[in-house]
């Protein structure tokens, strides 16, 4: 998996690129939380649930169904998120779904249960350029540094470019006479 921080970078970058007129700050923050939430499944290790189980790491919480449930919740909570129900739902679905899609680009683990409950198969993307992050204290090691370098190259830099391009485009459009 990419680190928990990297999952939050994707909605943040899109939010910056789109601007607060289109995506209110509360909605962006909710998207960042939604993008990180699937990794709450690591609590399964403490509960004795095996990694490969449906409710183990990268299981049900990494499915499109889970993203859909969060999207429905977002639609119900659209007022505090300061947006329309369909925008909250679409945004939270995309942010939540970005998590397993990023995880599928990593070079380790068992894959993600993207199609759960219709299929228990764990899948990877055809291309896996992102180094998988160690879980727990292993993050603070030489391998953790290698992971952060990989994530900077494949996620952070493209996200920074997206955010910068969005900002530049909005400024160019707003400065037109």
Short mmCIF file of N, CA and C in Angstrom, two decimals:
data_model
loop_
_atom_site.label_atom_id
_atom_site.label_comp_id
_atom_site.label_asym_id
_atom_site.label_seq_id
_atom_site.Cartn_x
_atom_site.Cartn_y
_atom_site.Cartn_z
N UNK A 1 0.84 -1.18 0.00
CA UNK A 1 0.00 0.00 0.00
C UNK A 1 0.87 1.23 0.00
N UNK A 2 0.42 2.30 -0.65
CA UNK A 2 1.10 3.57 -0.42
C UNK A 2 0.86 3.99 1.03
N UNK A 3 1.66 4.90 1.52
CA UNK A 3 1.47 5.36 2.90
C UNK A 3 0.14 6.09 3.03
N UNK A 4 -0.35 6.16 4.24
CA UNK A 4 -1.63 6.80 4.51
C UNK A 4 -1.62 8.26 4.04
N UNK A 5 -0.47 8.92 4.15
CA UNK A 5 -0.36 10.32 3.73
C UNK A 5 -0.57 10.45 2.22
N UNK A 6 -0.03 9.52 1.48
CA UNK A 6 -0.12 9.58 0.03
C UNK A 6 -1.56 9.43 -0.45
N UNK A 7 -2.34 8.62 0.24
CA UNK A 7 -3.74 8.48 -0.15
C UNK A 7 -4.48 9.81 -0.03
N UNK A 8 -4.14 10.62 0.95
CA UNK A 8 -4.79 11.92 1.14
C UNK A 8 -4.34 12.96 0.12
N UNK A 9 -3.18 12.77 -0.47
CA UNK A 9 -2.64 13.74 -1.41
C UNK A 9 -3.48 13.83 -2.69
N UNK A 10 -4.03 12.72 -3.12
CA UNK A 10 -4.80 12.72 -4.37
C UNK A 10 -6.01 13.65 -4.28
N UNK A 11 -6.91 13.50 -3.28
CA UNK A 11 -8.03 14.44 -3.19
C UNK A 11 -7.59 15.88 -2.93
N UNK A 12 -6.52 16.05 -2.17
CA UNK A 12 -6.02 17.40 -1.92
C UNK A 12 -5.59 18.06 -3.23
N UNK A 13 -4.86 17.34 -4.05
CA UNK A 13 -4.39 17.90 -5.33
C UNK A 13 -5.56 18.23 -6.25
N UNK A 14 -6.52 17.34 -6.33
CA UNK A 14 -7.69 17.61 -7.17
C UNK A 14 -8.47 18.79 -6.61
N UNK A 15 -8.60 18.86 -5.29
CA UNK A 15 -9.28 19.98 -4.66
C UNK A 15 -8.60 21.30 -4.95
N UNK A 16 -7.29 21.33 -4.88
CA UNK A 16 -6.53 22.55 -5.20
C UNK A 16 -6.71 22.90 -6.67
N UNK A 17 -6.62 21.89 -7.53
CA UNK A 17 -6.76 22.12 -8.96
C UNK A 17 -8.14 22.68 -9.32
N UNK A 18 -9.18 22.18 -8.68
CA UNK A 18 -10.55 22.62 -8.98
C UNK A 18 -10.91 23.93 -8.31
N UNK A 19 -10.35 24.17 -7.14
CA UNK A 19 -10.64 25.39 -6.41
C UNK A 19 -11.84 25.25 -5.49
N UNK A 20 -11.93 26.16 -4.52
CA UNK A 20 -12.96 26.08 -3.49
C UNK A 20 -14.34 26.49 -3.99
N UNK A 21 -14.43 27.13 -5.13
CA UNK A 21 -15.76 27.41 -5.70
C UNK A 21 -16.45 26.13 -6.14
N UNK A 22 -15.67 25.21 -6.65
CA UNK A 22 -16.24 23.93 -7.11
C UNK A 22 -16.27 22.89 -6.00
N UNK A 23 -15.23 22.87 -5.20
CA UNK A 23 -15.12 21.89 -4.12
C UNK A 23 -14.85 22.63 -2.81
N UNK A 24 -15.87 22.77 -1.97
CA UNK A 24 -15.69 23.47 -0.70
C UNK A 24 -14.63 22.79 0.17
N UNK A 25 -13.92 23.56 1.00
CA UNK A 25 -12.88 22.97 1.85
C UNK A 25 -13.36 21.79 2.70
N UNK A 26 -14.58 21.85 3.22
CA UNK A 26 -15.09 20.71 4.01
C UNK A 26 -15.21 19.46 3.17
N UNK A 27 -15.64 19.62 1.93
CA UNK A 27 -15.77 18.48 1.02
C UNK A 27 -14.39 17.91 0.68
N UNK A 28 -13.43 18.80 0.46
CA UNK A 28 -12.06 18.33 0.18
C UNK A 28 -11.52 17.55 1.38
N UNK A 29 -11.72 18.09 2.58
CA UNK A 29 -11.26 17.40 3.80
C UNK A 29 -11.95 16.06 3.95
N UNK A 30 -13.25 16.00 3.68
CA UNK A 30 -13.98 14.73 3.76
C UNK A 30 -13.42 13.74 2.74
N UNK A 31 -13.07 14.24 1.56
CA UNK A 31 -12.47 13.37 0.54
C UNK A 31 -11.12 12.83 0.96
N UNK A 32 -10.34 13.66 1.63
CA UNK A 32 -9.03 13.21 2.12
C UNK A 32 -9.21 12.11 3.17
N UNK A 33 -10.17 12.30 4.06
CA UNK A 33 -10.46 11.26 5.07
C UNK A 33 -10.97 9.99 4.40
N UNK A 34 -11.87 10.15 3.43
CA UNK A 34 -12.42 8.99 2.72
C UNK A 34 -11.32 8.21 1.99
N UNK A 35 -10.34 8.93 1.46
CA UNK A 35 -9.24 8.27 0.75
C UNK A 35 -8.34 7.48 1.70
N UNK A 36 -8.29 7.88 2.95
CA UNK A 36 -7.46 7.17 3.93
C UNK A 36 -8.23 6.05 4.65
N UNK A 37 -9.55 6.19 4.75
CA UNK A 37 -10.38 5.29 5.55
C UNK A 37 -10.22 3.80 5.24
N UNK A 38 -10.08 3.37 3.99
CA UNK A 38 -9.95 1.93 3.76
C UNK A 38 -8.84 1.26 4.56
N UNK A 39 -7.79 1.99 4.91
CA UNK A 39 -6.70 1.38 5.68
C UNK A 39 -7.01 1.23 7.16
N UNK A 40 -8.20 1.63 7.58
CA UNK A 40 -8.62 1.35 8.96
C UNK A 40 -8.76 -0.16 9.16
N UNK A 41 -8.76 -0.90 8.05
CA UNK A 41 -8.86 -2.35 8.15
C UNK A 41 -7.63 -3.00 8.78
N UNK A 42 -6.56 -2.25 9.01
CA UNK A 42 -5.39 -2.83 9.68
C UNK A 42 -5.73 -3.24 11.12
N UNK A 43 -6.82 -2.71 11.65
CA UNK A 43 -7.26 -3.13 12.98
C UNK A 43 -7.61 -4.63 12.98
N UNK A 44 -7.88 -5.17 11.81
CA UNK A 44 -8.18 -6.60 11.68
C UNK A 44 -7.04 -7.46 12.20
N UNK A 45 -5.81 -7.00 12.02
CA UNK A 45 -4.66 -7.76 12.53
C UNK A 45 -4.77 -7.96 14.03
N UNK A 46 -5.16 -6.91 14.74
CA UNK A 46 -5.31 -6.97 16.21
C UNK A 46 -6.46 -7.90 16.62
N UNK A 47 -7.44 -8.02 15.73
CA UNK A 47 -8.61 -8.84 16.02
C UNK A 47 -8.43 -10.30 15.59
N UNK A 48 -7.25 -10.61 15.07
CA UNK A 48 -6.96 -11.98 14.65
C UNK A 48 -7.52 -12.33 13.29
N UNK A 49 -7.93 -11.34 12.52
CA UNK A 49 -8.44 -11.59 11.18
C UNK A 49 -7.25 -11.63 10.22
N UNK A 50 -7.16 -12.69 9.46
CA UNK A 50 -6.02 -12.88 8.55
C UNK A 50 -6.07 -11.88 7.39
N UNK A 51 -4.90 -11.52 6.93
CA UNK A 51 -4.74 -10.58 5.82
C UNK A 51 -5.62 -10.98 4.63
N UNK A 52 -5.64 -12.25 4.27
CA UNK A 52 -6.33 -12.73 3.07
C UNK A 52 -7.84 -12.87 3.25
N UNK A 53 -8.37 -12.73 4.47
CA UNK A 53 -9.82 -12.83 4.69
C UNK A 53 -10.55 -11.67 4.03
N UNK A 54 -11.85 -11.85 3.81
CA UNK A 54 -12.65 -10.79 3.20
C UNK A 54 -12.56 -9.48 3.98
N UNK A 55 -12.48 -9.57 5.30
CA UNK A 55 -12.40 -8.36 6.13
C UNK A 55 -10.99 -8.11 6.64
N UNK A 56 -10.01 -8.76 6.03
CA UNK A 56 -8.60 -8.50 6.33
C UNK A 56 -8.11 -7.30 5.56
N UNK A 57 -6.81 -7.05 5.65
CA UNK A 57 -6.23 -5.88 4.99
C UNK A 57 -6.39 -5.98 3.47
N UNK A 58 -6.79 -4.88 2.87
CA UNK A 58 -7.07 -4.76 1.44
C UNK A 58 -8.26 -5.62 1.00
N UNK A 59 -9.14 -5.91 1.94
CA UNK A 59 -10.33 -6.70 1.65
C UNK A 59 -11.53 -5.80 1.35
N UNK A 60 -12.63 -6.06 2.04
CA UNK A 60 -13.91 -5.39 1.79
C UNK A 60 -13.81 -3.87 1.80
N UNK A 61 -13.00 -3.33 2.67
CA UNK A 61 -12.89 -1.86 2.75
C UNK A 61 -12.17 -1.26 1.54
N UNK A 62 -11.63 -2.10 0.70
CA UNK A 62 -10.95 -1.65 -0.51
C UNK A 62 -11.79 -1.94 -1.76
N UNK A 63 -13.08 -2.15 -1.55
CA UNK A 63 -13.97 -2.49 -2.66
C UNK A 63 -14.72 -1.28 -3.18
N UNK A 64 -15.23 -1.42 -4.40
CA UNK A 64 -16.07 -0.36 -4.95
C UNK A 64 -17.39 -0.26 -4.19
N UNK A 65 -17.84 -1.37 -3.61
CA UNK A 65 -19.05 -1.33 -2.78
C UNK A 65 -18.82 -0.42 -1.57
N UNK A 66 -17.69 -0.55 -0.92
CA UNK A 66 -17.35 0.31 0.21
C UNK A 66 -17.33 1.78 -0.23
N UNK A 67 -16.75 2.05 -1.38
CA UNK A 67 -16.74 3.43 -1.91
C UNK A 67 -18.16 3.91 -2.15
N UNK A 68 -19.02 3.02 -2.62
CA UNK A 68 -20.41 3.38 -2.86
C UNK A 68 -21.17 3.69 -1.57
N UNK A 69 -20.88 2.92 -0.52
CA UNK A 69 -21.52 3.17 0.78
C UNK A 69 -21.09 4.53 1.32
N UNK A 70 -19.80 4.85 1.23
CA UNK A 70 -19.33 6.17 1.68
C UNK A 70 -19.93 7.28 0.82
N UNK A 71 -20.11 7.01 -0.46
CA UNK A 71 -20.72 8.00 -1.35
C UNK A 71 -22.16 8.28 -0.92
N UNK A 72 -22.91 7.23 -0.60
CA UNK A 72 -24.29 7.40 -0.14
C UNK A 72 -24.33 8.18 1.17
N UNK A 73 -23.42 7.88 2.07
CA UNK A 73 -23.33 8.63 3.33
C UNK A 73 -23.02 10.10 3.06
N UNK A 74 -22.13 10.35 2.12
CA UNK A 74 -21.80 11.72 1.75
C UNK A 74 -23.00 12.47 1.18
N UNK A 75 -23.82 11.78 0.38
CA UNK A 75 -25.02 12.41 -0.16
C UNK A 75 -25.97 12.80 0.96
N UNK A 76 -26.08 11.94 1.96
CA UNK A 76 -26.95 12.25 3.11
C UNK A 76 -26.41 13.42 3.92
N UNK A 77 -25.09 13.56 3.98
CA UNK A 77 -24.45 14.62 4.76
C UNK A 77 -24.03 15.82 3.90
N UNK A 78 -24.69 16.00 2.78
CA UNK A 78 -24.28 17.05 1.84
C UNK A 78 -24.34 18.45 2.44
N UNK A 79 -25.27 18.72 3.31
CA UNK A 79 -25.36 20.08 3.87
C UNK A 79 -24.13 20.46 4.69
N UNK A 80 -23.71 19.63 5.66
CA UNK A 80 -22.48 20.00 6.38
C UNK A 80 -21.25 20.05 5.47
N UNK A 81 -21.30 19.32 4.35
CA UNK A 81 -20.18 19.33 3.41
C UNK A 81 -20.27 20.52 2.44
N UNK A 82 -21.35 21.29 2.57
CA UNK A 82 -21.56 22.52 1.82
C UNK A 82 -21.61 22.32 0.32
N UNK A 83 -22.35 21.28 -0.09
CA UNK A 83 -22.48 21.00 -1.52
C UNK A 83 -23.79 20.28 -1.80
N UNK A 84 -24.03 19.98 -3.04
CA UNK A 84 -25.23 19.24 -3.45
C UNK A 84 -25.02 17.75 -3.18
N UNK A 85 -26.11 17.01 -3.00
CA UNK A 85 -25.97 15.57 -2.71
C UNK A 85 -25.19 14.80 -3.77
N UNK A 86 -25.46 15.07 -5.04
CA UNK A 86 -24.80 14.30 -6.09
C UNK A 86 -23.31 14.62 -6.18
N UNK A 87 -22.96 15.87 -5.87
CA UNK A 87 -21.53 16.24 -5.88
C UNK A 87 -20.81 15.56 -4.72
N UNK A 88 -21.43 15.58 -3.53
CA UNK A 88 -20.83 14.90 -2.37
C UNK A 88 -20.64 13.42 -2.66
N UNK A 89 -21.67 12.80 -3.24
CA UNK A 89 -21.60 11.36 -3.53
C UNK A 89 -20.52 11.05 -4.55
N UNK A 90 -20.50 11.79 -5.63
CA UNK A 90 -19.50 11.55 -6.68
C UNK A 90 -18.08 11.77 -6.17
N UNK A 91 -17.89 12.86 -5.43
CA UNK A 91 -16.57 13.19 -4.89
C UNK A 91 -16.09 12.11 -3.93
N UNK A 92 -16.95 11.74 -2.98
CA UNK A 92 -16.52 10.75 -1.98
C UNK A 92 -16.32 9.38 -2.60
N UNK A 93 -17.12 9.03 -3.61
CA UNK A 93 -16.89 7.76 -4.30
C UNK A 93 -15.51 7.78 -4.96
N UNK A 94 -15.22 8.85 -5.69
CA UNK A 94 -13.93 8.93 -6.40
C UNK A 94 -12.75 8.92 -5.42
N UNK A 95 -12.89 9.67 -4.33
CA UNK A 95 -11.79 9.72 -3.35
C UNK A 95 -11.57 8.37 -2.68
N UNK A 96 -12.66 7.71 -2.30
CA UNK A 96 -12.53 6.40 -1.65
C UNK A 96 -11.99 5.38 -2.63
N UNK A 97 -12.49 5.39 -3.86
CA UNK A 97 -12.03 4.43 -4.87
C UNK A 97 -10.57 4.67 -5.27
N UNK A 98 -10.08 5.89 -5.09
CA UNK A 98 -8.68 6.16 -5.42
C UNK A 98 -7.75 5.32 -4.55
N UNK A 99 -8.20 4.98 -3.34
CA UNK A 99 -7.35 4.22 -2.42
C UNK A 99 -7.02 2.83 -2.97
N UNK A 100 -8.03 1.98 -3.27
CA UNK A 100 -7.65 0.66 -3.79
C UNK A 100 -6.98 0.74 -5.16
N UNK A 101 -7.31 1.76 -5.93
CA UNK A 101 -6.65 1.87 -7.23
C UNK A 101 -5.16 2.16 -7.06
N UNK A 102 -4.82 3.04 -6.11
CA UNK A 102 -3.40 3.27 -5.82
C UNK A 102 -2.75 2.01 -5.26
N UNK A 103 -3.45 1.34 -4.34
CA UNK A 103 -2.89 0.11 -3.77
C UNK A 103 -2.63 -0.95 -4.84
N UNK A 104 -3.48 -0.97 -5.86
CA UNK A 104 -3.29 -1.98 -6.92
C UNK A 104 -2.06 -1.68 -7.76
N UNK A 105 -1.53 -0.47 -7.64
CA UNK A 105 -0.32 -0.10 -8.38
C UNK A 105 0.96 -0.41 -7.61
N UNK A 106 0.82 -1.02 -6.42
CA UNK A 106 2.01 -1.35 -5.63
C UNK A 106 2.56 -2.71 -6.01
N UNK A 107 3.81 -2.93 -5.63
CA UNK A 107 4.51 -4.16 -6.03
C UNK A 107 4.54 -5.23 -4.94
N UNK A 108 3.58 -5.19 -4.02
CA UNK A 108 3.58 -6.20 -2.96
C UNK A 108 2.20 -6.40 -2.38
N UNK A 109 2.12 -7.31 -1.46
CA UNK A 109 0.84 -7.63 -0.83
C UNK A 109 0.08 -8.67 -1.64
N UNK A 110 -1.21 -8.77 -1.35
CA UNK A 110 -2.05 -9.77 -2.00
C UNK A 110 -2.98 -9.18 -3.05
N UNK A 111 -2.87 -7.91 -3.32
CA UNK A 111 -3.81 -7.26 -4.23
C UNK A 111 -4.98 -6.69 -3.44
N UNK A 112 -5.95 -6.11 -4.15
CA UNK A 112 -7.11 -5.51 -3.50
C UNK A 112 -8.39 -6.22 -3.93
N UNK A 113 -9.32 -6.29 -2.99
CA UNK A 113 -10.62 -6.95 -3.25
C UNK A 113 -11.58 -5.92 -3.86
N UNK A 114 -11.22 -5.40 -4.99
CA UNK A 114 -11.97 -4.33 -5.64
C UNK A 114 -13.42 -4.72 -5.91
N UNK A 115 -13.67 -5.97 -6.24
CA UNK A 115 -15.01 -6.41 -6.66
C UNK A 115 -15.78 -7.11 -5.54
N UNK A 116 -15.26 -7.07 -4.29
CA UNK A 116 -15.98 -7.68 -3.18
C UNK A 116 -17.34 -7.01 -3.05
N UNK A 117 -18.42 -7.67 -2.77
CA UNK A 117 -18.65 -9.07 -2.41
C UNK A 117 -18.92 -9.98 -3.61
N UNK A 118 -18.91 -9.43 -4.83
CA UNK A 118 -19.21 -10.24 -6.00
C UNK A 118 -18.08 -11.19 -6.34
N UNK A 119 -16.88 -10.83 -5.93
CA UNK A 119 -15.72 -11.69 -6.12
C UNK A 119 -14.74 -11.44 -4.98
N UNK A 120 -14.21 -12.51 -4.44
CA UNK A 120 -13.21 -12.39 -3.39
C UNK A 120 -11.80 -12.30 -3.94
N UNK A 121 -11.68 -12.32 -5.26
CA UNK A 121 -10.36 -12.26 -5.89
C UNK A 121 -9.68 -10.94 -5.57
N UNK A 122 -8.40 -11.02 -5.29
CA UNK A 122 -7.57 -9.82 -5.07
C UNK A 122 -6.90 -9.49 -6.39
N UNK A 123 -6.92 -8.22 -6.76
CA UNK A 123 -6.38 -7.82 -8.06
C UNK A 123 -5.27 -6.78 -7.92
N UNK A 124 -4.41 -6.78 -8.91
CA UNK A 124 -3.37 -5.76 -9.07
C UNK A 124 -3.59 -5.10 -10.43
N UNK A 125 -3.11 -3.90 -10.57
CA UNK A 125 -3.08 -3.24 -11.87
C UNK A 125 -2.03 -3.95 -12.72
N UNK A 126 -2.15 -3.86 -14.04
CA UNK A 126 -1.14 -4.50 -14.90
C UNK A 126 0.26 -3.93 -14.71
N UNK A 127 0.35 -2.70 -14.22
CA UNK A 127 1.62 -2.02 -14.02
C UNK A 127 1.71 -1.67 -12.54
N UNK A 128 2.82 -1.99 -11.89
CA UNK A 128 2.96 -1.81 -10.44
C UNK A 128 4.25 -1.06 -10.10
N UNK A 129 4.28 0.26 -10.36
CA UNK A 129 5.51 1.01 -10.15
C UNK A 129 5.75 1.48 -8.72
N UNK A 130 4.72 1.45 -7.86
CA UNK A 130 4.86 2.01 -6.51
C UNK A 130 5.35 0.94 -5.54
N UNK A 131 6.41 1.26 -4.80
CA UNK A 131 6.92 0.32 -3.80
C UNK A 131 5.91 0.20 -2.67
N UNK A 132 5.64 -1.04 -2.26
CA UNK A 132 4.66 -1.27 -1.20
C UNK A 132 5.25 -0.82 0.14
N UNK A 133 4.40 -0.17 0.94
CA UNK A 133 4.84 0.36 2.22
C UNK A 133 4.83 -0.70 3.30
N UNK A 134 5.85 -0.72 4.15
CA UNK A 134 5.81 -1.64 5.29
C UNK A 134 4.74 -1.19 6.28
N UNK A 135 4.12 -2.14 6.93
CA UNK A 135 3.08 -1.84 7.91
C UNK A 135 3.72 -1.72 9.28
N UNK A 136 3.32 -0.72 10.03
CA UNK A 136 3.80 -0.56 11.41
C UNK A 136 5.15 0.12 11.49
N UNK A 137 5.95 -0.31 12.46
CA UNK A 137 7.22 0.36 12.74
C UNK A 137 8.24 0.18 11.62
N UNK A 138 8.02 -0.78 10.73
CA UNK A 138 8.92 -0.98 9.60
C UNK A 138 8.97 0.23 8.68
N UNK A 139 7.97 1.11 8.82
CA UNK A 139 7.94 2.31 8.01
C UNK A 139 9.16 3.19 8.28
N UNK A 140 9.62 3.19 9.53
CA UNK A 140 10.76 4.03 9.91
C UNK A 140 12.07 3.26 9.72
N UNK A 141 12.35 2.95 8.46
CA UNK A 141 13.54 2.16 8.13
C UNK A 141 14.03 2.62 6.75
N UNK A 142 15.10 1.99 6.30
CA UNK A 142 15.61 2.30 4.96
C UNK A 142 14.55 1.97 3.91
N UNK A 143 13.81 0.90 4.14
CA UNK A 143 12.74 0.53 3.21
C UNK A 143 11.66 1.62 3.18
N UNK A 144 11.35 2.19 4.34
CA UNK A 144 10.37 3.28 4.42
C UNK A 144 10.81 4.47 3.59
N UNK A 145 12.09 4.79 3.60
CA UNK A 145 12.63 5.89 2.80
C UNK A 145 12.49 5.56 1.31
N UNK A 146 12.77 4.32 0.95
CA UNK A 146 12.63 3.90 -0.45
C UNK A 146 11.18 4.01 -0.90
N UNK A 147 10.25 3.67 -0.01
CA UNK A 147 8.82 3.77 -0.33
C UNK A 147 8.43 5.23 -0.55
N UNK A 148 8.89 6.11 0.34
CA UNK A 148 8.55 7.53 0.19
C UNK A 148 9.13 8.11 -1.10
N UNK A 149 10.31 7.65 -1.48
CA UNK A 149 10.91 8.09 -2.74
C UNK A 149 10.07 7.63 -3.92
N UNK A 150 9.63 6.39 -3.87
CA UNK A 150 8.78 5.83 -4.92
C UNK A 150 7.46 6.59 -5.01
N UNK A 151 6.85 6.86 -3.85
CA UNK A 151 5.58 7.57 -3.83
C UNK A 151 5.75 9.01 -4.31
N UNK A 152 6.86 9.64 -3.98
CA UNK A 152 7.12 11.00 -4.45
C UNK A 152 7.16 11.02 -5.98
N UNK A 153 7.81 10.04 -6.54
CA UNK A 153 7.96 9.97 -8.00
C UNK A 153 6.63 9.68 -8.69
N UNK A 154 5.89 8.70 -8.19
CA UNK A 154 4.72 8.21 -8.91
C UNK A 154 3.40 8.85 -8.49
N UNK A 155 3.36 9.49 -7.31
CA UNK A 155 2.09 10.06 -6.84
C UNK A 155 2.24 11.55 -6.50
N UNK A 156 3.17 11.88 -5.60
CA UNK A 156 3.27 13.26 -5.12
C UNK A 156 3.61 14.24 -6.23
N UNK A 157 4.61 13.94 -7.04
CA UNK A 157 5.00 14.87 -8.11
C UNK A 157 3.89 15.04 -9.15
N UNK A 158 3.26 13.96 -9.63
CA UNK A 158 2.13 14.16 -10.55
C UNK A 158 0.97 14.94 -9.91
N UNK A 159 0.72 14.69 -8.62
CA UNK A 159 -0.35 15.42 -7.93
C UNK A 159 0.02 16.91 -7.80
N UNK A 160 1.27 17.20 -7.50
CA UNK A 160 1.72 18.60 -7.42
C UNK A 160 1.57 19.27 -8.78
N UNK A 161 1.91 18.56 -9.84
CA UNK A 161 1.76 19.11 -11.19
C UNK A 161 0.29 19.38 -11.50
N UNK A 162 -0.60 18.46 -11.13
CA UNK A 162 -2.03 18.64 -11.34
C UNK A 162 -2.54 19.86 -10.58
N UNK A 163 -2.18 19.96 -9.30
CA UNK A 163 -2.61 21.10 -8.49
C UNK A 163 -2.08 22.41 -9.07
N UNK A 164 -0.82 22.43 -9.44
CA UNK A 164 -0.23 23.63 -10.02
C UNK A 164 -0.88 24.01 -11.34
N UNK A 165 -1.14 23.04 -12.19
CA UNK A 165 -1.79 23.32 -13.48
C UNK A 165 -3.19 23.86 -13.26
N UNK A 166 -3.92 23.28 -12.32
CA UNK A 166 -5.26 23.77 -12.02
C UNK A 166 -5.24 25.20 -11.52
N UNK A 167 -4.31 25.48 -10.61
CA UNK A 167 -4.17 26.86 -10.10
C UNK A 167 -3.84 27.83 -11.22
N UNK A 168 -2.88 27.47 -12.05
CA UNK A 168 -2.47 28.34 -13.15
C UNK A 168 -3.62 28.58 -14.12
N UNK A 169 -4.36 27.54 -14.43
CA UNK A 169 -5.49 27.67 -15.35
C UNK A 169 -6.57 28.56 -14.77
N UNK A 170 -6.90 28.39 -13.49
CA UNK A 170 -7.92 29.24 -12.87
C UNK A 170 -7.46 30.69 -12.82
N UNK A 171 -6.20 30.93 -12.54
CA UNK A 171 -5.68 32.31 -12.52
C UNK A 171 -5.71 32.92 -13.91
N UNK A 172 -5.36 32.14 -14.92
CA UNK A 172 -5.37 32.64 -16.30
C UNK A 172 -6.79 33.00 -16.73
N UNK A 173 -7.73 32.16 -16.38
CA UNK A 173 -9.13 32.40 -16.75
C UNK A 173 -9.68 33.61 -15.98
N UNK A 174 -9.35 33.75 -14.72
CA UNK A 174 -9.87 34.87 -13.91
C UNK A 174 -9.23 36.20 -14.29
N UNK A 175 -8.06 36.20 -14.91
CA UNK A 175 -7.39 37.44 -15.28
C UNK A 175 -7.79 37.93 -16.66
N UNK A 176 -8.61 37.15 -17.36
CA UNK A 176 -9.08 37.57 -18.68
C UNK A 176 -10.02 38.76 -18.54
N UNK A 177 -9.92 39.68 -19.48
CA UNK A 177 -10.83 40.85 -19.42
C UNK A 177 -12.26 40.51 -19.73
#
